[in-house]
Each structure stands twice: as structure tokens, then as C-alpha cells.
mmCIF file of N, CA, C and O in Angstrom:
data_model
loop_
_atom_site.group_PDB
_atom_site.id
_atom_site.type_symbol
_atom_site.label_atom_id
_atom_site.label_comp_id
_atom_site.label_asym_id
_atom_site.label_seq_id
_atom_site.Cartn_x
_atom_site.Cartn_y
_atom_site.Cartn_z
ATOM 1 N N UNK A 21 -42.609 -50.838 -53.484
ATOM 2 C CA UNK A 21 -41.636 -51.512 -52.639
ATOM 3 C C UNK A 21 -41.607 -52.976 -53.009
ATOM 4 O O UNK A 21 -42.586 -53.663 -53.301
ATOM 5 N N UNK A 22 -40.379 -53.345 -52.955
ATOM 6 C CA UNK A 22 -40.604 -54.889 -53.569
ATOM 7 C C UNK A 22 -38.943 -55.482 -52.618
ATOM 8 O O UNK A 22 -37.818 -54.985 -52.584
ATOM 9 N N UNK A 23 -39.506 -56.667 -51.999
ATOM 10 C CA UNK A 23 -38.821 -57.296 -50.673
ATOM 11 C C UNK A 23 -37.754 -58.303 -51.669
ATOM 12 O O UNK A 23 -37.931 -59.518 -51.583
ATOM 13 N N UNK A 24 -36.806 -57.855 -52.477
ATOM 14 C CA UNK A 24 -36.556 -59.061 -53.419
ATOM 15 C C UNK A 24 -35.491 -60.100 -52.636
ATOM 16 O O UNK A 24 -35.269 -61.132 -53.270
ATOM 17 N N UNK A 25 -34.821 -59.974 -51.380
ATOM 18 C CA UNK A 25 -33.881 -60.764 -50.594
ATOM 19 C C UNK A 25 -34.607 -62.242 -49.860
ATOM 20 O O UNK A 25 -34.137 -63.293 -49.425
ATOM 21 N N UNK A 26 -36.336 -61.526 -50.035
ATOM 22 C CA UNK A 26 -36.986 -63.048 -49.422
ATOM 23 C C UNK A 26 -38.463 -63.244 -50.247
ATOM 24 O O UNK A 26 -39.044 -62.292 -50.767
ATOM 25 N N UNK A 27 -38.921 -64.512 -50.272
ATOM 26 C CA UNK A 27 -39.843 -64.949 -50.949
ATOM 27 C C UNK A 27 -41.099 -64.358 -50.570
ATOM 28 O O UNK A 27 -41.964 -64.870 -49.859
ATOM 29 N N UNK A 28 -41.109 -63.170 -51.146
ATOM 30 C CA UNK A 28 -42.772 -62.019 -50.874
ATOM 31 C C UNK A 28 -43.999 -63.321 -50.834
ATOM 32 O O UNK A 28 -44.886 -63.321 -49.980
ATOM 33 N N UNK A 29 -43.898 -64.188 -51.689
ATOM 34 C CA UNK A 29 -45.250 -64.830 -51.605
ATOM 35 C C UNK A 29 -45.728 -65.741 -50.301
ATOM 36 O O UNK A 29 -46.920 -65.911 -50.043
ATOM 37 N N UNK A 30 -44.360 -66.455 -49.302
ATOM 38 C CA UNK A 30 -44.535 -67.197 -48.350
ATOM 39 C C UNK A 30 -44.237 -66.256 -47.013
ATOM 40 O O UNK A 30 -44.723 -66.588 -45.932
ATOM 41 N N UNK A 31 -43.538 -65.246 -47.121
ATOM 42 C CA UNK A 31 -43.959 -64.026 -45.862
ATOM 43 C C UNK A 31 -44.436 -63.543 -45.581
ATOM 44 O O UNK A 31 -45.059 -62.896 -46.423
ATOM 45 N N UNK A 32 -44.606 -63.380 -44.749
ATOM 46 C CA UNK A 32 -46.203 -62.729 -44.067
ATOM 47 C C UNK A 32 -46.303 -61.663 -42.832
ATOM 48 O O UNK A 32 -45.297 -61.358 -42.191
ATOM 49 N N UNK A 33 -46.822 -61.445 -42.717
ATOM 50 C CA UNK A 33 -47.573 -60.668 -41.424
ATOM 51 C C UNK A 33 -48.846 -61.185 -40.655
ATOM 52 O O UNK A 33 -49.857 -61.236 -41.356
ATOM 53 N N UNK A 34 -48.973 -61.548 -39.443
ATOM 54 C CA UNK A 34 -50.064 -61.685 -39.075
ATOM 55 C C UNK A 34 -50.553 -60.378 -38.136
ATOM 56 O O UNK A 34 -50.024 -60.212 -37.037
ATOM 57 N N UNK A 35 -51.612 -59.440 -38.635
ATOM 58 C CA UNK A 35 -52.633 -58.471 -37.910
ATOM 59 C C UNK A 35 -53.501 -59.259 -36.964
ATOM 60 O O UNK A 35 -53.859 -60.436 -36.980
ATOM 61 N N UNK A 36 -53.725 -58.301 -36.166
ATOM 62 C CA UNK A 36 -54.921 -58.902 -35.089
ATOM 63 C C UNK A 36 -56.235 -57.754 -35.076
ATOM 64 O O UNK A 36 -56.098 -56.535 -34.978
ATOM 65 N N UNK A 37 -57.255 -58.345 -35.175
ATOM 66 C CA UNK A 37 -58.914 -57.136 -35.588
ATOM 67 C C UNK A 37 -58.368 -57.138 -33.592
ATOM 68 O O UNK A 37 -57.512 -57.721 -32.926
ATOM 69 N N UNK A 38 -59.392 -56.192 -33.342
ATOM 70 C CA UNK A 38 -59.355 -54.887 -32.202
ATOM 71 C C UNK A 38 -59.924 -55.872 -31.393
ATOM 72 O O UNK A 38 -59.756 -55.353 -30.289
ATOM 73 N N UNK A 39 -60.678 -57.309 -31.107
ATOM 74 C CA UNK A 39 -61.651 -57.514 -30.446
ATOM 75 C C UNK A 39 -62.892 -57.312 -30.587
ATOM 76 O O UNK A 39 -63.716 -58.208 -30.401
ATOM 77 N N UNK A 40 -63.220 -56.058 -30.948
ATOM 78 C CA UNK A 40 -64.176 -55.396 -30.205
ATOM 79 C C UNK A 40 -65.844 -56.126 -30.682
ATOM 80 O O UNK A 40 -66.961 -55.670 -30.440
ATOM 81 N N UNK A 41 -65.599 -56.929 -31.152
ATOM 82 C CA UNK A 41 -67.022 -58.030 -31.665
ATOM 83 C C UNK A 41 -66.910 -59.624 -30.666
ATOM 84 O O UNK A 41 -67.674 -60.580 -30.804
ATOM 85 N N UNK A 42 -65.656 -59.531 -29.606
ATOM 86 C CA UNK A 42 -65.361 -60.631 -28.897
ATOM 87 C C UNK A 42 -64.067 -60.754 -28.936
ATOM 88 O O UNK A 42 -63.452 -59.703 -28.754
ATOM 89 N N UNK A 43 -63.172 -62.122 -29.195
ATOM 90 C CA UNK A 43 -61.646 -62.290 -28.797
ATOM 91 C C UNK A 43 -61.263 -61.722 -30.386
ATOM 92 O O UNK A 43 -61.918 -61.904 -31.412
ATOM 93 N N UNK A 44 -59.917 -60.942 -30.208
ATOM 94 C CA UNK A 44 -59.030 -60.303 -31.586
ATOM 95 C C UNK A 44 -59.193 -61.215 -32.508
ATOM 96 O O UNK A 44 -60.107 -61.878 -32.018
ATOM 97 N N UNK A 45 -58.942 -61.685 -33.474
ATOM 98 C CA UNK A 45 -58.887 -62.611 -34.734
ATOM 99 C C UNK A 45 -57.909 -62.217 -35.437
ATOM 100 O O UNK A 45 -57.809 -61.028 -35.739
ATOM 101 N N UNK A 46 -56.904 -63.247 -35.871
ATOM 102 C CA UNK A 46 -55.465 -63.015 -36.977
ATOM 103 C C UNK A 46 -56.146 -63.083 -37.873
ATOM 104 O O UNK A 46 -57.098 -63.795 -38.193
ATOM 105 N N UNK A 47 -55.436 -62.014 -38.445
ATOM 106 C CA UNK A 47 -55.497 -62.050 -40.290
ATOM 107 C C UNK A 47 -53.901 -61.681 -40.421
ATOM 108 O O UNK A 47 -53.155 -60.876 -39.863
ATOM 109 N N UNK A 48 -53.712 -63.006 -41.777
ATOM 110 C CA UNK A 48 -52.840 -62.812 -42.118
ATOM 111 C C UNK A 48 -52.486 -62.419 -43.417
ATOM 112 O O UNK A 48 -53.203 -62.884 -44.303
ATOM 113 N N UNK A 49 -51.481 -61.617 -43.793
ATOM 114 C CA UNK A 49 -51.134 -60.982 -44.837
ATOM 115 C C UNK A 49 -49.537 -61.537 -45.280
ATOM 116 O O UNK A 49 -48.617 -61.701 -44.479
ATOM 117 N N UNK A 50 -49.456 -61.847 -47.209
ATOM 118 C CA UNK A 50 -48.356 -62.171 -47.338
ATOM 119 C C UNK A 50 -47.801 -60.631 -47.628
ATOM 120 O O UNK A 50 -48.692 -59.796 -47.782
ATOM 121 N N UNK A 51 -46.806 -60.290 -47.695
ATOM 122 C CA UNK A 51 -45.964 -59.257 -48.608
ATOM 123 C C UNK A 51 -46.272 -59.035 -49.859
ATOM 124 O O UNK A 51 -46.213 -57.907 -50.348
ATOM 125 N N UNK A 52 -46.662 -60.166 -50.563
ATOM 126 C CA UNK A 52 -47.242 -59.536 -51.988
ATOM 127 C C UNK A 52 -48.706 -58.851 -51.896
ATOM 128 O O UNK A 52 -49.025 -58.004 -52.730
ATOM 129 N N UNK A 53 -49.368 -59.143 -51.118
ATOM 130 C CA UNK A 53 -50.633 -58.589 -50.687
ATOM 131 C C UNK A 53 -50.687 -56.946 -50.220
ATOM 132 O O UNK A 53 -51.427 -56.018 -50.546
ATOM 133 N N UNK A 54 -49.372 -57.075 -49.168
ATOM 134 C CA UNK A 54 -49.092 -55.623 -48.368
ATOM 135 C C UNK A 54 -48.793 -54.710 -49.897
ATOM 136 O O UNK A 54 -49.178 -53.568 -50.148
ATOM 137 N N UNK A 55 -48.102 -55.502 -50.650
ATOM 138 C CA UNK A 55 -47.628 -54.492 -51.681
ATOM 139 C C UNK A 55 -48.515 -54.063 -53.190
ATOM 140 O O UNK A 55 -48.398 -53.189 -54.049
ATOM 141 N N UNK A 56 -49.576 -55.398 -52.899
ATOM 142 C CA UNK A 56 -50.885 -55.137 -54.129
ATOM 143 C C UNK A 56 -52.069 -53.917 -53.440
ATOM 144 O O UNK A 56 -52.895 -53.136 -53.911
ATOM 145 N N UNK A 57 -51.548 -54.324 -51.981
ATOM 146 C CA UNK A 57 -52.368 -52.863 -51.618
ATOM 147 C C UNK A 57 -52.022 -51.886 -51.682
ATOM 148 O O UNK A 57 -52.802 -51.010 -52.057
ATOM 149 N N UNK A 58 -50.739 -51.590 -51.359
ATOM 150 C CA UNK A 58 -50.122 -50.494 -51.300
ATOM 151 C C UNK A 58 -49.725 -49.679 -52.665
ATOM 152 O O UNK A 58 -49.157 -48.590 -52.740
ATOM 153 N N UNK A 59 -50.251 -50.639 -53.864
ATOM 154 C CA UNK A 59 -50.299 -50.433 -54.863
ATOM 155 C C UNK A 59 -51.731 -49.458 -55.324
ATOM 156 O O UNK A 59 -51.690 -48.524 -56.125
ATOM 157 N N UNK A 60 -52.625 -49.810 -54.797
ATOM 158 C CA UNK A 60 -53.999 -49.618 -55.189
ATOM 159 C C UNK A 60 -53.946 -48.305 -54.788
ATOM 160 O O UNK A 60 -54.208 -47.416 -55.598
ATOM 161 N N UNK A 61 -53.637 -48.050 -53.626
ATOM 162 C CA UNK A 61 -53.360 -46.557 -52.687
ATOM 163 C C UNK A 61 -53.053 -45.900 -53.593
ATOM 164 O O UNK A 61 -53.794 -44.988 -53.958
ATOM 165 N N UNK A 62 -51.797 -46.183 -54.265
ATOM 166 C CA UNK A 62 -50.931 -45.487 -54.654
ATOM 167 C C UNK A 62 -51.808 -44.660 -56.163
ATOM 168 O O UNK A 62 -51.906 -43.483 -56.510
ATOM 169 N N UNK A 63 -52.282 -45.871 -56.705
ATOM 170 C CA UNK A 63 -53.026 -45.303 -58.194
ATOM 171 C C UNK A 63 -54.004 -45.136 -58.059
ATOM 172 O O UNK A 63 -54.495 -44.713 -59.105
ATOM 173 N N UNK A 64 -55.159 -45.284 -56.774
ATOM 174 C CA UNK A 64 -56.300 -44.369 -56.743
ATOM 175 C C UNK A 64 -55.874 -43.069 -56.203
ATOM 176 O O UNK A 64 -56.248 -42.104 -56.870
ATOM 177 N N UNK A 65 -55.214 -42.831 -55.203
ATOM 178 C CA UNK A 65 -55.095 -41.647 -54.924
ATOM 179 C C UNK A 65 -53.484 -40.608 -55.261
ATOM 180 O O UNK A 65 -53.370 -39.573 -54.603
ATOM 181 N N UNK A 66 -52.603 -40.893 -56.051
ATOM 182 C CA UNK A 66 -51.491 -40.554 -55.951
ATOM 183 C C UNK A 66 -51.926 -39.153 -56.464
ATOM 184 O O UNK A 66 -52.920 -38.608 -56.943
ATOM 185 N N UNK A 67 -50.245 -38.770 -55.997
ATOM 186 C CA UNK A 67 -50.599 -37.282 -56.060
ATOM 187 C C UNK A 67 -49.094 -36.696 -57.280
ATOM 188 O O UNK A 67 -48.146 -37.470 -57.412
ATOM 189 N N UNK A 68 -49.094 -35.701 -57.835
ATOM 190 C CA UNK A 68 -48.059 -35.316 -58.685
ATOM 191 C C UNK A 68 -47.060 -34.540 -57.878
ATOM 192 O O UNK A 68 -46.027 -34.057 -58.342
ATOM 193 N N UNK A 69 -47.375 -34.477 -56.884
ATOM 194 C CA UNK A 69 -46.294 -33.721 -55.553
ATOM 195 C C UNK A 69 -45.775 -34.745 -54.720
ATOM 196 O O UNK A 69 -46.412 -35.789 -54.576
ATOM 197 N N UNK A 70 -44.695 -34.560 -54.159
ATOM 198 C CA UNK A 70 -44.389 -35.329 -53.316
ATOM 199 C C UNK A 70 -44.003 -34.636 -52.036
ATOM 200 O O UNK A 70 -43.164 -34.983 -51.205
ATOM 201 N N UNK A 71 -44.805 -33.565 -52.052
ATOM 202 C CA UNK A 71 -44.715 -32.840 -50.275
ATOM 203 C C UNK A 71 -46.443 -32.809 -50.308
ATOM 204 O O UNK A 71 -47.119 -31.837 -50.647
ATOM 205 N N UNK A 72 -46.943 -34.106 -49.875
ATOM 206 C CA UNK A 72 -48.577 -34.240 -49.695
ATOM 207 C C UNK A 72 -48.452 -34.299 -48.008
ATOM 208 O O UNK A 72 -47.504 -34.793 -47.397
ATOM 209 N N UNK A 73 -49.256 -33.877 -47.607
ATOM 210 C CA UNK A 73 -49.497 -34.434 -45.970
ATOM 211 C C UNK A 73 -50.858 -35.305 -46.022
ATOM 212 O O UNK A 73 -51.850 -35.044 -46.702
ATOM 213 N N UNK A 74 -50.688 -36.332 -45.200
ATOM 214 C CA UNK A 74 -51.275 -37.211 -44.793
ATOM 215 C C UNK A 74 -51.411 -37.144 -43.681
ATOM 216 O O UNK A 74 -50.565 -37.037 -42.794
ATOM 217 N N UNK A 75 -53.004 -37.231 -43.612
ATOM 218 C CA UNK A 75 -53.535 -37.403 -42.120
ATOM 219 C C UNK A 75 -54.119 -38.343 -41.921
ATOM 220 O O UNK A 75 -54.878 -38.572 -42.863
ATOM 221 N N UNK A 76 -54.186 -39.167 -41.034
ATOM 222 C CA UNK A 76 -54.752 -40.498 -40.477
ATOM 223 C C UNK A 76 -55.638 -40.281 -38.921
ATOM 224 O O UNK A 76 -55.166 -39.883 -37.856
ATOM 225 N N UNK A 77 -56.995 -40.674 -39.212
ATOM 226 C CA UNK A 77 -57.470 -40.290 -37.678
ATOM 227 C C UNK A 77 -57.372 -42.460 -36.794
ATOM 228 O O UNK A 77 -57.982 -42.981 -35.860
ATOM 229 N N UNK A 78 -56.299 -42.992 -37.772
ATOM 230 C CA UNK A 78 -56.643 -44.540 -37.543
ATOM 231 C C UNK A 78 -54.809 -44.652 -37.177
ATOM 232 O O UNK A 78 -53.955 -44.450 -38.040
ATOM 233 N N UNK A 79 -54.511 -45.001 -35.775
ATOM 234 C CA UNK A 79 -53.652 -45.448 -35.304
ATOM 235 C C UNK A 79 -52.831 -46.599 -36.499
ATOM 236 O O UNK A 79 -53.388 -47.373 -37.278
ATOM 237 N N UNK A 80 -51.399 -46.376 -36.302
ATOM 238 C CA UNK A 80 -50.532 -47.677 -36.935
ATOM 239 C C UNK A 80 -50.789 -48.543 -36.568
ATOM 240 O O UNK A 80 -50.557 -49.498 -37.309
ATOM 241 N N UNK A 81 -51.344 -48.802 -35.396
ATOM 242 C CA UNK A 81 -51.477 -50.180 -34.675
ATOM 243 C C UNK A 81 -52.501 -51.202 -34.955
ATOM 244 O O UNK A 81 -52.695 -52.288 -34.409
ATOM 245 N N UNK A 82 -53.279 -50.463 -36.184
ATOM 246 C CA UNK A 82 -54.281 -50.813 -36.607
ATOM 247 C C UNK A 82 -54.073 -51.379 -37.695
ATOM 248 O O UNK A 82 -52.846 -51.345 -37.777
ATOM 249 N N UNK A 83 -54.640 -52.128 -39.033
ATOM 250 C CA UNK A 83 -54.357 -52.550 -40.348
ATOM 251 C C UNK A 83 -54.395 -51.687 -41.068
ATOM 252 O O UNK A 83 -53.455 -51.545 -41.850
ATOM 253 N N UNK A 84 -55.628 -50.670 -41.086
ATOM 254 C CA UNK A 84 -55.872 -49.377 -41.968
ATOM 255 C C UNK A 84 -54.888 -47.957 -42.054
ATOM 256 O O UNK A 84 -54.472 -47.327 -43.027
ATOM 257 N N UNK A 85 -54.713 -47.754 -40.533
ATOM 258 C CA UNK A 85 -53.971 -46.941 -40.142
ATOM 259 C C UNK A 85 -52.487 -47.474 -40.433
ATOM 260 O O UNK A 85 -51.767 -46.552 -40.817
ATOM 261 N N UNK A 86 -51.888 -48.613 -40.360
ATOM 262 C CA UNK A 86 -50.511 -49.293 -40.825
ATOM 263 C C UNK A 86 -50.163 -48.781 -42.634
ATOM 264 O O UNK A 86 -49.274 -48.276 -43.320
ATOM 265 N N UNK A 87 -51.282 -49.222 -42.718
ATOM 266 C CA UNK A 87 -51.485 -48.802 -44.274
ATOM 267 C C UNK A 87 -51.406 -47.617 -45.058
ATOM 268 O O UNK A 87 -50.750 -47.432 -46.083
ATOM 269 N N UNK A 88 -52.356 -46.633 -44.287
ATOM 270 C CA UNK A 88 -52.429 -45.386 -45.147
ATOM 271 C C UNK A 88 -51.706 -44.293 -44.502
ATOM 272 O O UNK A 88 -51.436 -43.212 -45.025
ATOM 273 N N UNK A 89 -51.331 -44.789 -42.957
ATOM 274 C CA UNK A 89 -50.334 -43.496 -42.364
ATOM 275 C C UNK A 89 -48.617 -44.119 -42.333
ATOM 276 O O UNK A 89 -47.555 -43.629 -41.948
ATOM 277 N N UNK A 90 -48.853 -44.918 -42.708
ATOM 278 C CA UNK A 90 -46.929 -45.448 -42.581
ATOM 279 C C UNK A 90 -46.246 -46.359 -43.826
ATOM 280 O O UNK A 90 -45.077 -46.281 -44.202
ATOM 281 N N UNK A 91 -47.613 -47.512 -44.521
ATOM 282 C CA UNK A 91 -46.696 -48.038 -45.341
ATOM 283 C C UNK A 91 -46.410 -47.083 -46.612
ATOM 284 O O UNK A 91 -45.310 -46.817 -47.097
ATOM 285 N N UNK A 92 -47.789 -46.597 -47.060
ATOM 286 C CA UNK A 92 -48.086 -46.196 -48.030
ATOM 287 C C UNK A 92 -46.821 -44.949 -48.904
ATOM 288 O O UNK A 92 -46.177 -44.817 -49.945
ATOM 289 N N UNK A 93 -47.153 -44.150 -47.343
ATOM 290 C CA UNK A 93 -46.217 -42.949 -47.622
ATOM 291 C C UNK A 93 -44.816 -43.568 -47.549
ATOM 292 O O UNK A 93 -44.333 -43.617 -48.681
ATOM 293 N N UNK A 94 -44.208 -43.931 -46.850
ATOM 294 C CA UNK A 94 -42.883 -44.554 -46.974
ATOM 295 C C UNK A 94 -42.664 -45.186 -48.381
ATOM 296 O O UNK A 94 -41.985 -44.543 -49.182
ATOM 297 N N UNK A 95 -43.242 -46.532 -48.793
ATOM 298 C CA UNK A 95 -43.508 -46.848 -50.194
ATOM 299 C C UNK A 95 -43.509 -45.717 -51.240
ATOM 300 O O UNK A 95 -42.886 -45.989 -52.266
ATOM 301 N N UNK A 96 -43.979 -44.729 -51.193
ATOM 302 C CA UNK A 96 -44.357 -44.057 -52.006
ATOM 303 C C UNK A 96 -43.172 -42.540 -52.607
ATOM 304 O O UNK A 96 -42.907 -41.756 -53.518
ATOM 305 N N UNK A 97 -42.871 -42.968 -51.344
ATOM 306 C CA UNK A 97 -41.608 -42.204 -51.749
ATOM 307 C C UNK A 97 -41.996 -40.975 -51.551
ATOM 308 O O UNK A 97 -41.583 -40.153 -52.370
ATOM 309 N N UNK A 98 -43.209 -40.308 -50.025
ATOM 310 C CA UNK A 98 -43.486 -39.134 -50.135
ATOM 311 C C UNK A 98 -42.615 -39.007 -48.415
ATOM 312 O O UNK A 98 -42.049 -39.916 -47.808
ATOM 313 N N UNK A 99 -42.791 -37.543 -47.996
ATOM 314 C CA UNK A 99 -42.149 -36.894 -46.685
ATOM 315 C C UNK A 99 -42.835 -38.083 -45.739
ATOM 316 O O UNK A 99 -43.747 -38.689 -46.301
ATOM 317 N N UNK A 100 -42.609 -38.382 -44.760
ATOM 318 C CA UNK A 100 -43.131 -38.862 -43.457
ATOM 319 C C UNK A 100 -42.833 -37.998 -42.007
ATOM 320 O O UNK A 100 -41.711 -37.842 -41.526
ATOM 321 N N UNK A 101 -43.680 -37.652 -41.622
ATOM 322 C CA UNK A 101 -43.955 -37.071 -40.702
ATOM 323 C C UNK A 101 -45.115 -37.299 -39.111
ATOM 324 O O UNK A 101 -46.222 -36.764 -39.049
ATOM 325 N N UNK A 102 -44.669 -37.972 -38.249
ATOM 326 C CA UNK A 102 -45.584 -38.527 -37.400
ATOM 327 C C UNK A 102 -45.479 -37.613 -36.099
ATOM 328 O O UNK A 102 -44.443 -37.219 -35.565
ATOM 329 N N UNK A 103 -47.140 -37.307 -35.615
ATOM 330 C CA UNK A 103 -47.994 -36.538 -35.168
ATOM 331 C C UNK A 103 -48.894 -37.624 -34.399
ATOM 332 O O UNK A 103 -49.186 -38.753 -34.793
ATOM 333 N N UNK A 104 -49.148 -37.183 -33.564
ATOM 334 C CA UNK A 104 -50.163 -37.503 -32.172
ATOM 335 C C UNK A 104 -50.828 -36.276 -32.259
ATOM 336 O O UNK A 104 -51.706 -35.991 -31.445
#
């Protein structure tokens, strides 16, 4: 995925950690970052099918879970399918 209408390197995202060590903490992420990860995903684990299911036991709401249950697959150009 590549954002070419705005400057990937100065956009960003700011995540928030869970708390759960005391108050949440931002981390922020540019777009080229979201997409060097989403890169890594892609070539450690890609698959030669593109009807893979993905399971995530880590909420979207999370950084990890944002990542491997929603950006990845979307990016990737595989089915999306969301399950509770």
C-alpha cells in the first residue's frame, strides 16, 4: 500500500499502549513505518493463496492486532473477514 496523495514520511498515526504498566503512552507511527511493517508481514509470512484465513486472538484496537488482523490483510490483497 503506498499513500501517494500525501507525504507518507510526515503522517502519522498516534497509538496509545493499554496502560496497563500505569497511564497509556503515545507511540507514534509515520505511514512509511505502517507500510515497512506491513511489508515485513507480508515477506515473512506470505502465502501463495489468497483465500488464507487469519486469525487474531489481539483486538484492532490494539497496535498488533491493527496490524496483523486488518492492515496487513487489506494491504495484501487477501479476503477480509471480521469475527468476534
Amino acid at each position: 500500500l503506498k499513500f501517494d496523495i500525501i507525504d507518507r514520511l510526515k503522517a502519522s498515526v498516534t497509538f496509545y499502549t493499554s496502560g496497563s504498566t500505569g497511564k497509556p503512552k503515545p507511540i507514534q507511527k509515520s505511514l512509511v513505518q505502517l507500510e515497512e511493517e506491513i511489508e515485513t508481514l507480508e515477506n515473512m509470512w506470505k502465502s501463495k493463496q489468497k483465500e488464507v484465513l487469519f486469525v487474531s486472538t489481539v483486538s484492532h484496537h490494539h497496535i498488533y492486532g491493527f496490524l496483523f488482523s486488518l492492515l496487513w490483510p487489506i494491504c495484501g490483497g487477501y479476503s477480509l473477514r471480521c469475527e468476534t
